[in-house]
């Protein structure tokens, strides 16, 4: 059983390429893990309610509101 990462990260961006990039970068660090990836503010709110990450990287210009 592997230890849980020190920091979980939520990703919120409407651009799939940006989500993929950040997920790949985070995946290279054993102390980090992606908690969720969301493309809208609504998706992010649902994901945060399920599991609160230690940190969120959020796009300010989302289709359904400001990050």
PDB file of N, CA and C in Angstrom:
ATOM      1  N   UNK A   1       0.843  -1.181   0.000  1.00  0.00           N
ATOM      2  CA  UNK A   1       0.000   0.000   0.000  1.00  0.00           C
ATOM      3  C   UNK A   1       0.885   1.240   0.000  1.00  0.00           C
ATOM      4  N   UNK A   2       0.685   2.133  -0.972  1.00  0.00           N
ATOM      5  CA  UNK A   2       1.502   3.332  -1.066  1.00  0.00           C
ATOM      6  C   UNK A   2       0.938   4.445  -0.178  1.00  0.00           C
ATOM      7  N   UNK A   3       1.820   5.297   0.342  1.00  0.00           N
ATOM      8  CA  UNK A   3       1.351   6.389   1.195  1.00  0.00           C
ATOM      9  C   UNK A   3       0.558   7.412   0.391  1.00  0.00           C
ATOM     10  N   UNK A   4      -0.356   8.081   1.066  1.00  0.00           N
ATOM     11  CA  UNK A   4      -1.154   9.108   0.417  1.00  0.00           C
ATOM     12  C   UNK A   4      -0.275  10.319   0.117  1.00  0.00           C
ATOM     13  N   UNK A   5      -0.467  10.987  -1.020  1.00  0.00           N
ATOM     14  CA  UNK A   5       0.352  12.154  -1.331  1.00  0.00           C
ATOM     15  C   UNK A   5       0.132  13.267  -0.310  1.00  0.00           C
ATOM     16  N   UNK A   6       1.149  14.088  -0.145  1.00  0.00           N
ATOM     17  CA  UNK A   6       1.085  15.178   0.821  1.00  0.00           C
ATOM     18  C   UNK A   6       0.059  16.229   0.416  1.00  0.00           C
ATOM     19  N   UNK A   7      -0.055  16.499  -0.867  1.00  0.00           N
ATOM     20  CA  UNK A   7      -0.949  17.561  -1.348  1.00  0.00           C
ATOM     21  C   UNK A   7      -1.820  17.035  -2.481  1.00  0.00           C
ATOM     22  N   UNK A   8      -3.131  17.215  -2.350  1.00  0.00           N
ATOM     23  CA  UNK A   8      -4.050  16.896  -3.440  1.00  0.00           C
ATOM     24  C   UNK A   8      -4.431  18.197  -4.128  1.00  0.00           C
ATOM     25  N   UNK A   9      -4.557  18.135  -5.453  1.00  0.00           N
ATOM     26  CA  UNK A   9      -4.774  19.339  -6.256  1.00  0.00           C
ATOM     27  C   UNK A   9      -6.038  19.192  -7.089  1.00  0.00           C
ATOM     28  N   UNK A  10      -6.899  20.203  -7.024  1.00  0.00           N
ATOM     29  CA  UNK A  10      -8.063  20.284  -7.891  1.00  0.00           C
ATOM     30  C   UNK A  10      -7.734  21.160  -9.084  1.00  0.00           C
ATOM     31  N   UNK A  11      -8.104  20.719 -10.261  1.00  0.00           N
ATOM     32  CA  UNK A  11      -7.851  21.471 -11.486  1.00  0.00           C
ATOM     33  C   UNK A  11      -9.174  21.924 -12.080  1.00  0.00           C
ATOM     34  N   UNK A  12      -9.255  23.216 -12.428  1.00  0.00           N
ATOM     35  CA  UNK A  12     -10.472  23.755 -13.014  1.00  0.00           C
ATOM     36  C   UNK A  12     -10.086  24.630 -14.203  1.00  0.00           C
ATOM     37  N   UNK A  13     -10.408  24.165 -15.396  1.00  0.00           N
ATOM     38  CA  UNK A  13     -10.112  24.918 -16.613  1.00  0.00           C
ATOM     39  C   UNK A  13     -10.994  24.385 -17.734  1.00  0.00           C
ATOM     40  N   UNK A  14     -11.489  25.260 -18.575  1.00  0.00           N
ATOM     41  CA  UNK A  14     -12.357  24.819 -19.678  1.00  0.00           C
ATOM     42  C   UNK A  14     -11.573  24.325 -20.885  1.00  0.00           C
ATOM     43  N   UNK A  15     -10.259  24.464 -20.864  1.00  0.00           N
ATOM     44  CA  UNK A  15      -9.420  24.005 -21.972  1.00  0.00           C
ATOM     45  C   UNK A  15      -8.847  22.621 -21.632  1.00  0.00           C
ATOM     46  N   UNK A  16      -9.264  21.591 -22.364  1.00  0.00           N
ATOM     47  CA  UNK A  16      -8.791  20.236 -22.062  1.00  0.00           C
ATOM     48  C   UNK A  16      -7.268  20.093 -22.131  1.00  0.00           C
ATOM     49  N   UNK A  17      -6.615  20.836 -23.018  1.00  0.00           N
ATOM     50  CA  UNK A  17      -5.159  20.758 -23.134  1.00  0.00           C
ATOM     51  C   UNK A  17      -4.482  21.264 -21.862  1.00  0.00           C
ATOM     52  N   UNK A  18      -5.042  22.288 -21.264  1.00  0.00           N
ATOM     53  CA  UNK A  18      -4.488  22.824 -20.015  1.00  0.00           C
ATOM     54  C   UNK A  18      -4.666  21.808 -18.890  1.00  0.00           C
ATOM     55  N   UNK A  19      -5.842  21.205 -18.806  1.00  0.00           N
ATOM     56  CA  UNK A  19      -6.075  20.184 -17.781  1.00  0.00           C
ATOM     57  C   UNK A  19      -5.102  19.015 -17.942  1.00  0.00           C
ATOM     58  N   UNK A  20      -4.913  18.578 -19.171  1.00  0.00           N
ATOM     59  CA  UNK A  20      -3.996  17.468 -19.447  1.00  0.00           C
ATOM     60  C   UNK A  20      -2.566  17.825 -19.062  1.00  0.00           C
ATOM     61  N   UNK A  21      -2.149  19.037 -19.406  1.00  0.00           N
ATOM     62  CA  UNK A  21      -0.794  19.493 -19.084  1.00  0.00           C
ATOM     63  C   UNK A  21      -0.565  19.502 -17.576  1.00  0.00           C
ATOM     64  N   UNK A  22      -1.456  20.162 -16.839  1.00  0.00           N
ATOM     65  CA  UNK A  22      -1.269  20.255 -15.390  1.00  0.00           C
ATOM     66  C   UNK A  22      -1.360  18.884 -14.717  1.00  0.00           C
ATOM     67  N   UNK A  23      -2.255  18.034 -15.185  1.00  0.00           N
ATOM     68  CA  UNK A  23      -2.361  16.692 -14.620  1.00  0.00           C
ATOM     69  C   UNK A  23      -1.061  15.917 -14.834  1.00  0.00           C
ATOM     70  N   UNK A  24      -0.436  16.072 -15.994  1.00  0.00           N
ATOM     71  CA  UNK A  24       0.828  15.391 -16.280  1.00  0.00           C
ATOM     72  C   UNK A  24       1.944  15.916 -15.385  1.00  0.00           C
ATOM     73  N   UNK A  25       2.009  17.214 -15.204  1.00  0.00           N
ATOM     74  CA  UNK A  25       3.039  17.810 -14.348  1.00  0.00           C
ATOM     75  C   UNK A  25       2.860  17.344 -12.900  1.00  0.00           C
ATOM     76  N   UNK A  26       1.642  17.380 -12.414  1.00  0.00           N
ATOM     77  CA  UNK A  26       1.356  16.954 -11.041  1.00  0.00           C
ATOM     78  C   UNK A  26       1.662  15.468 -10.869  1.00  0.00           C
ATOM     79  N   UNK A  27       1.370  14.674 -11.887  1.00  0.00           N
ATOM     80  CA  UNK A  27       1.611  13.240 -11.820  1.00  0.00           C
ATOM     81  C   UNK A  27       3.082  12.859 -11.712  1.00  0.00           C
ATOM     82  N   UNK A  28       3.974  13.764 -12.069  1.00  0.00           N
ATOM     83  CA  UNK A  28       5.411  13.492 -11.986  1.00  0.00           C
ATOM     84  C   UNK A  28       5.956  13.645 -10.567  1.00  0.00           C
ATOM     85  N   UNK A  29       5.205  14.275  -9.696  1.00  0.00           N
ATOM     86  CA  UNK A  29       5.677  14.517  -8.326  1.00  0.00           C
ATOM     87  C   UNK A  29       4.987  13.553  -7.366  1.00  0.00           C
ATOM     88  N   UNK A  30       5.739  12.699  -6.684  1.00  0.00           N
ATOM     89  CA  UNK A  30       5.108  11.727  -5.792  1.00  0.00           C
ATOM     90  C   UNK A  30       4.409  12.355  -4.582  1.00  0.00           C
ATOM     91  N   UNK A  31       4.707  13.608  -4.287  1.00  0.00           N
ATOM     92  CA  UNK A  31       4.061  14.298  -3.177  1.00  0.00           C
ATOM     93  C   UNK A  31       2.764  14.978  -3.563  1.00  0.00           C
ATOM     94  N   UNK A  32       2.393  14.895  -4.836  1.00  0.00           N
ATOM     95  CA  UNK A  32       1.176  15.536  -5.339  1.00  0.00           C
ATOM     96  C   UNK A  32       0.270  14.505  -5.999  1.00  0.00           C
ATOM     97  N   UNK A  33      -1.026  14.796  -5.993  1.00  0.00           N
ATOM     98  CA  UNK A  33      -1.988  13.954  -6.709  1.00  0.00           C
ATOM     99  C   UNK A  33      -3.154  14.817  -7.151  1.00  0.00           C
ATOM    100  N   UNK A  34      -3.681  14.528  -8.319  1.00  0.00           N
ATOM    101  CA  UNK A  34      -4.860  15.242  -8.810  1.00  0.00           C
ATOM    102  C   UNK A  34      -6.085  14.714  -8.074  1.00  0.00           C
ATOM    103  N   UNK A  35      -6.790  15.609  -7.383  1.00  0.00           N
ATOM    104  CA  UNK A  35      -8.023  15.237  -6.679  1.00  0.00           C
ATOM    105  C   UNK A  35      -9.183  15.176  -7.660  1.00  0.00           C
ATOM    106  N   UNK A  36      -9.221  16.137  -8.584  1.00  0.00           N
ATOM    107  CA  UNK A  36     -10.249  16.162  -9.622  1.00  0.00           C
ATOM    108  C   UNK A  36      -9.825  17.119 -10.721  1.00  0.00           C
ATOM    109  N   UNK A  37     -10.443  16.976 -11.882  1.00  0.00           N
ATOM    110  CA  UNK A  37     -10.282  17.908 -12.998  1.00  0.00           C
ATOM    111  C   UNK A  37     -11.693  18.266 -13.460  1.00  0.00           C
ATOM    112  N   UNK A  38     -11.981  19.558 -13.484  1.00  0.00           N
ATOM    113  CA  UNK A  38     -13.314  20.028 -13.864  1.00  0.00           C
ATOM    114  C   UNK A  38     -13.195  21.069 -14.970  1.00  0.00           C
ATOM    115  N   UNK A  39     -14.207  21.100 -15.849  1.00  0.00           N
ATOM    116  CA  UNK A  39     -14.195  22.058 -16.959  1.00  0.00           C
ATOM    117  C   UNK A  39     -15.114  23.240 -16.742  1.00  0.00           C
ATOM    118  N   UNK A  40     -15.934  23.202 -15.702  1.00  0.00           N
ATOM    119  CA  UNK A  40     -16.830  24.328 -15.397  1.00  0.00           C
ATOM    120  C   UNK A  40     -16.822  24.574 -13.894  1.00  0.00           C
ATOM    121  N   UNK A  41     -17.318  25.741 -13.510  1.00  0.00           N
ATOM    122  CA  UNK A  41     -17.452  26.077 -12.103  1.00  0.00           C
ATOM    123  C   UNK A  41     -18.425  25.122 -11.415  1.00  0.00           C
ATOM    124  N   UNK A  42     -19.506  24.775 -12.098  1.00  0.00           N
ATOM    125  CA  UNK A  42     -20.491  23.845 -11.531  1.00  0.00           C
ATOM    126  C   UNK A  42     -19.866  22.474 -11.266  1.00  0.00           C
ATOM    127  N   UNK A  43     -19.086  21.961 -12.214  1.00  0.00           N
ATOM    128  CA  UNK A  43     -18.407  20.678 -12.019  1.00  0.00           C
ATOM    129  C   UNK A  43     -17.441  20.755 -10.842  1.00  0.00           C
ATOM    130  N   UNK A  44     -16.731  21.859 -10.728  1.00  0.00           N
ATOM    131  CA  UNK A  44     -15.768  22.035  -9.639  1.00  0.00           C
ATOM    132  C   UNK A  44     -16.470  22.035  -8.282  1.00  0.00           C
ATOM    133  N   UNK A  45     -17.603  22.705  -8.197  1.00  0.00           N
ATOM    134  CA  UNK A  45     -18.344  22.738  -6.925  1.00  0.00           C
ATOM    135  C   UNK A  45     -18.778  21.345  -6.493  1.00  0.00           C
ATOM    136  N   UNK A  46     -19.237  20.552  -7.431  1.00  0.00           N
ATOM    137  CA  UNK A  46     -19.644  19.179  -7.117  1.00  0.00           C
ATOM    138  C   UNK A  46     -18.429  18.365  -6.668  1.00  0.00           C
ATOM    139  N   UNK A  47     -17.317  18.504  -7.392  1.00  0.00           N
ATOM    140  CA  UNK A  47     -16.110  17.751  -7.061  1.00  0.00           C
ATOM    141  C   UNK A  47     -15.566  18.136  -5.683  1.00  0.00           C
ATOM    142  N   UNK A  48     -15.591  19.423  -5.368  1.00  0.00           N
ATOM    143  CA  UNK A  48     -15.097  19.887  -4.066  1.00  0.00           C
ATOM    144  C   UNK A  48     -15.982  19.363  -2.942  1.00  0.00           C
ATOM    145  N   UNK A  49     -17.273  19.268  -3.192  1.00  0.00           N
ATOM    146  CA  UNK A  49     -18.183  18.733  -2.172  1.00  0.00           C
ATOM    147  C   UNK A  49     -17.884  17.263  -1.875  1.00  0.00           C
ATOM    148  N   UNK A  50     -17.399  16.538  -2.869  1.00  0.00           N
ATOM    149  CA  UNK A  50     -17.067  15.120  -2.686  1.00  0.00           C
ATOM    150  C   UNK A  50     -15.737  14.939  -1.969  1.00  0.00           C
ATOM    151  N   UNK A  51     -14.749  15.719  -2.370  1.00  0.00           N
ATOM    152  CA  UNK A  51     -13.408  15.610  -1.780  1.00  0.00           C
ATOM    153  C   UNK A  51     -12.718  16.964  -1.883  1.00  0.00           C
ATOM    154  N   UNK A  52     -12.471  17.572  -0.742  1.00  0.00           N
ATOM    155  CA  UNK A  52     -11.822  18.883  -0.719  1.00  0.00           C
ATOM    156  C   UNK A  52     -10.320  18.714  -0.926  1.00  0.00           C
ATOM    157  N   UNK A  53      -9.775  19.313  -1.989  1.00  0.00           N
ATOM    158  CA  UNK A  53      -8.338  19.212  -2.229  1.00  0.00           C
ATOM    159  C   UNK A  53      -7.569  20.183  -1.325  1.00  0.00           C
ATOM    160  N   UNK A  54      -6.279  19.959  -1.215  1.00  0.00           N
ATOM    161  CA  UNK A  54      -5.437  20.869  -0.452  1.00  0.00           C
ATOM    162  C   UNK A  54      -5.162  22.159  -1.205  1.00  0.00           C
ATOM    163  N   UNK A  55      -5.278  22.112  -2.536  1.00  0.00           N
ATOM    164  CA  UNK A  55      -4.944  23.240  -3.392  1.00  0.00           C
ATOM    165  C   UNK A  55      -5.780  23.149  -4.664  1.00  0.00           C
ATOM    166  N   UNK A  56      -6.182  24.293  -5.203  1.00  0.00           N
ATOM    167  CA  UNK A  56      -6.873  24.321  -6.506  1.00  0.00           C
ATOM    168  C   UNK A  56      -6.153  25.260  -7.453  1.00  0.00           C
ATOM    169  N   UNK A  57      -5.981  24.806  -8.690  1.00  0.00           N
ATOM    170  CA  UNK A  57      -5.510  25.662  -9.778  1.00  0.00           C
ATOM    171  C   UNK A  57      -6.736  25.957 -10.628  1.00  0.00           C
ATOM    172  N   UNK A  58      -7.118  27.244 -10.693  1.00  0.00           N
ATOM    173  CA  UNK A  58      -8.398  27.612 -11.279  1.00  0.00           C
ATOM    174  C   UNK A  58      -8.227  28.684 -12.355  1.00  0.00           C
ATOM    175  N   UNK A  59      -8.820  28.430 -13.506  1.00  0.00           N
ATOM    176  CA  UNK A  59      -8.922  29.405 -14.588  1.00  0.00           C
ATOM    177  C   UNK A  59      -9.924  30.469 -14.163  1.00  0.00           C
ATOM    178  N   UNK A  60      -9.593  31.740 -14.339  1.00  0.00           N
ATOM    179  CA  UNK A  60     -10.510  32.806 -13.951  1.00  0.00           C
ATOM    180  C   UNK A  60     -11.660  32.983 -14.928  1.00  0.00           C
ATOM    181  N   UNK A  61     -11.456  32.625 -16.194  1.00  0.00           N
ATOM    182  CA  UNK A  61     -12.498  32.802 -17.206  1.00  0.00           C
ATOM    183  C   UNK A  61     -13.150  31.495 -17.577  1.00  0.00           C
ATOM    184  N   UNK A  62     -14.110  31.057 -16.778  1.00  0.00           N
ATOM    185  CA  UNK A  62     -14.829  29.816 -17.056  1.00  0.00           C
ATOM    186  C   UNK A  62     -16.154  30.118 -17.755  1.00  0.00           C
ATOM    187  N   UNK A  63     -16.710  29.177 -18.490  1.00  0.00           N
ATOM    188  CA  UNK A  63     -17.927  29.442 -19.247  1.00  0.00           C
ATOM    189  C   UNK A  63     -19.138  29.767 -18.383  1.00  0.00           C
ATOM    190  N   UNK A  64     -19.142  29.307 -17.137  1.00  0.00           N
ATOM    191  CA  UNK A  64     -20.323  29.543 -16.284  1.00  0.00           C
ATOM    192  C   UNK A  64     -20.021  30.423 -15.067  1.00  0.00           C
ATOM    193  N   UNK A  65     -18.925  31.164 -15.113  1.00  0.00           N
ATOM    194  CA  UNK A  65     -18.627  32.089 -14.023  1.00  0.00           C
ATOM    195  C   UNK A  65     -17.132  32.311 -13.891  1.00  0.00           C
ATOM    196  N   UNK A  66     -16.769  33.167 -12.984  1.00  0.00           N
ATOM    197  CA  UNK A  66     -15.362  33.481 -12.736  1.00  0.00           C
ATOM    198  C   UNK A  66     -14.795  32.523 -11.696  1.00  0.00           C
ATOM    199  N   UNK A  67     -13.655  31.967 -12.005  1.00  0.00           N
ATOM    200  CA  UNK A  67     -13.002  31.066 -11.078  1.00  0.00           C
ATOM    201  C   UNK A  67     -12.486  31.804  -9.882  1.00  0.00           C
TER     202      UNK A  67
END
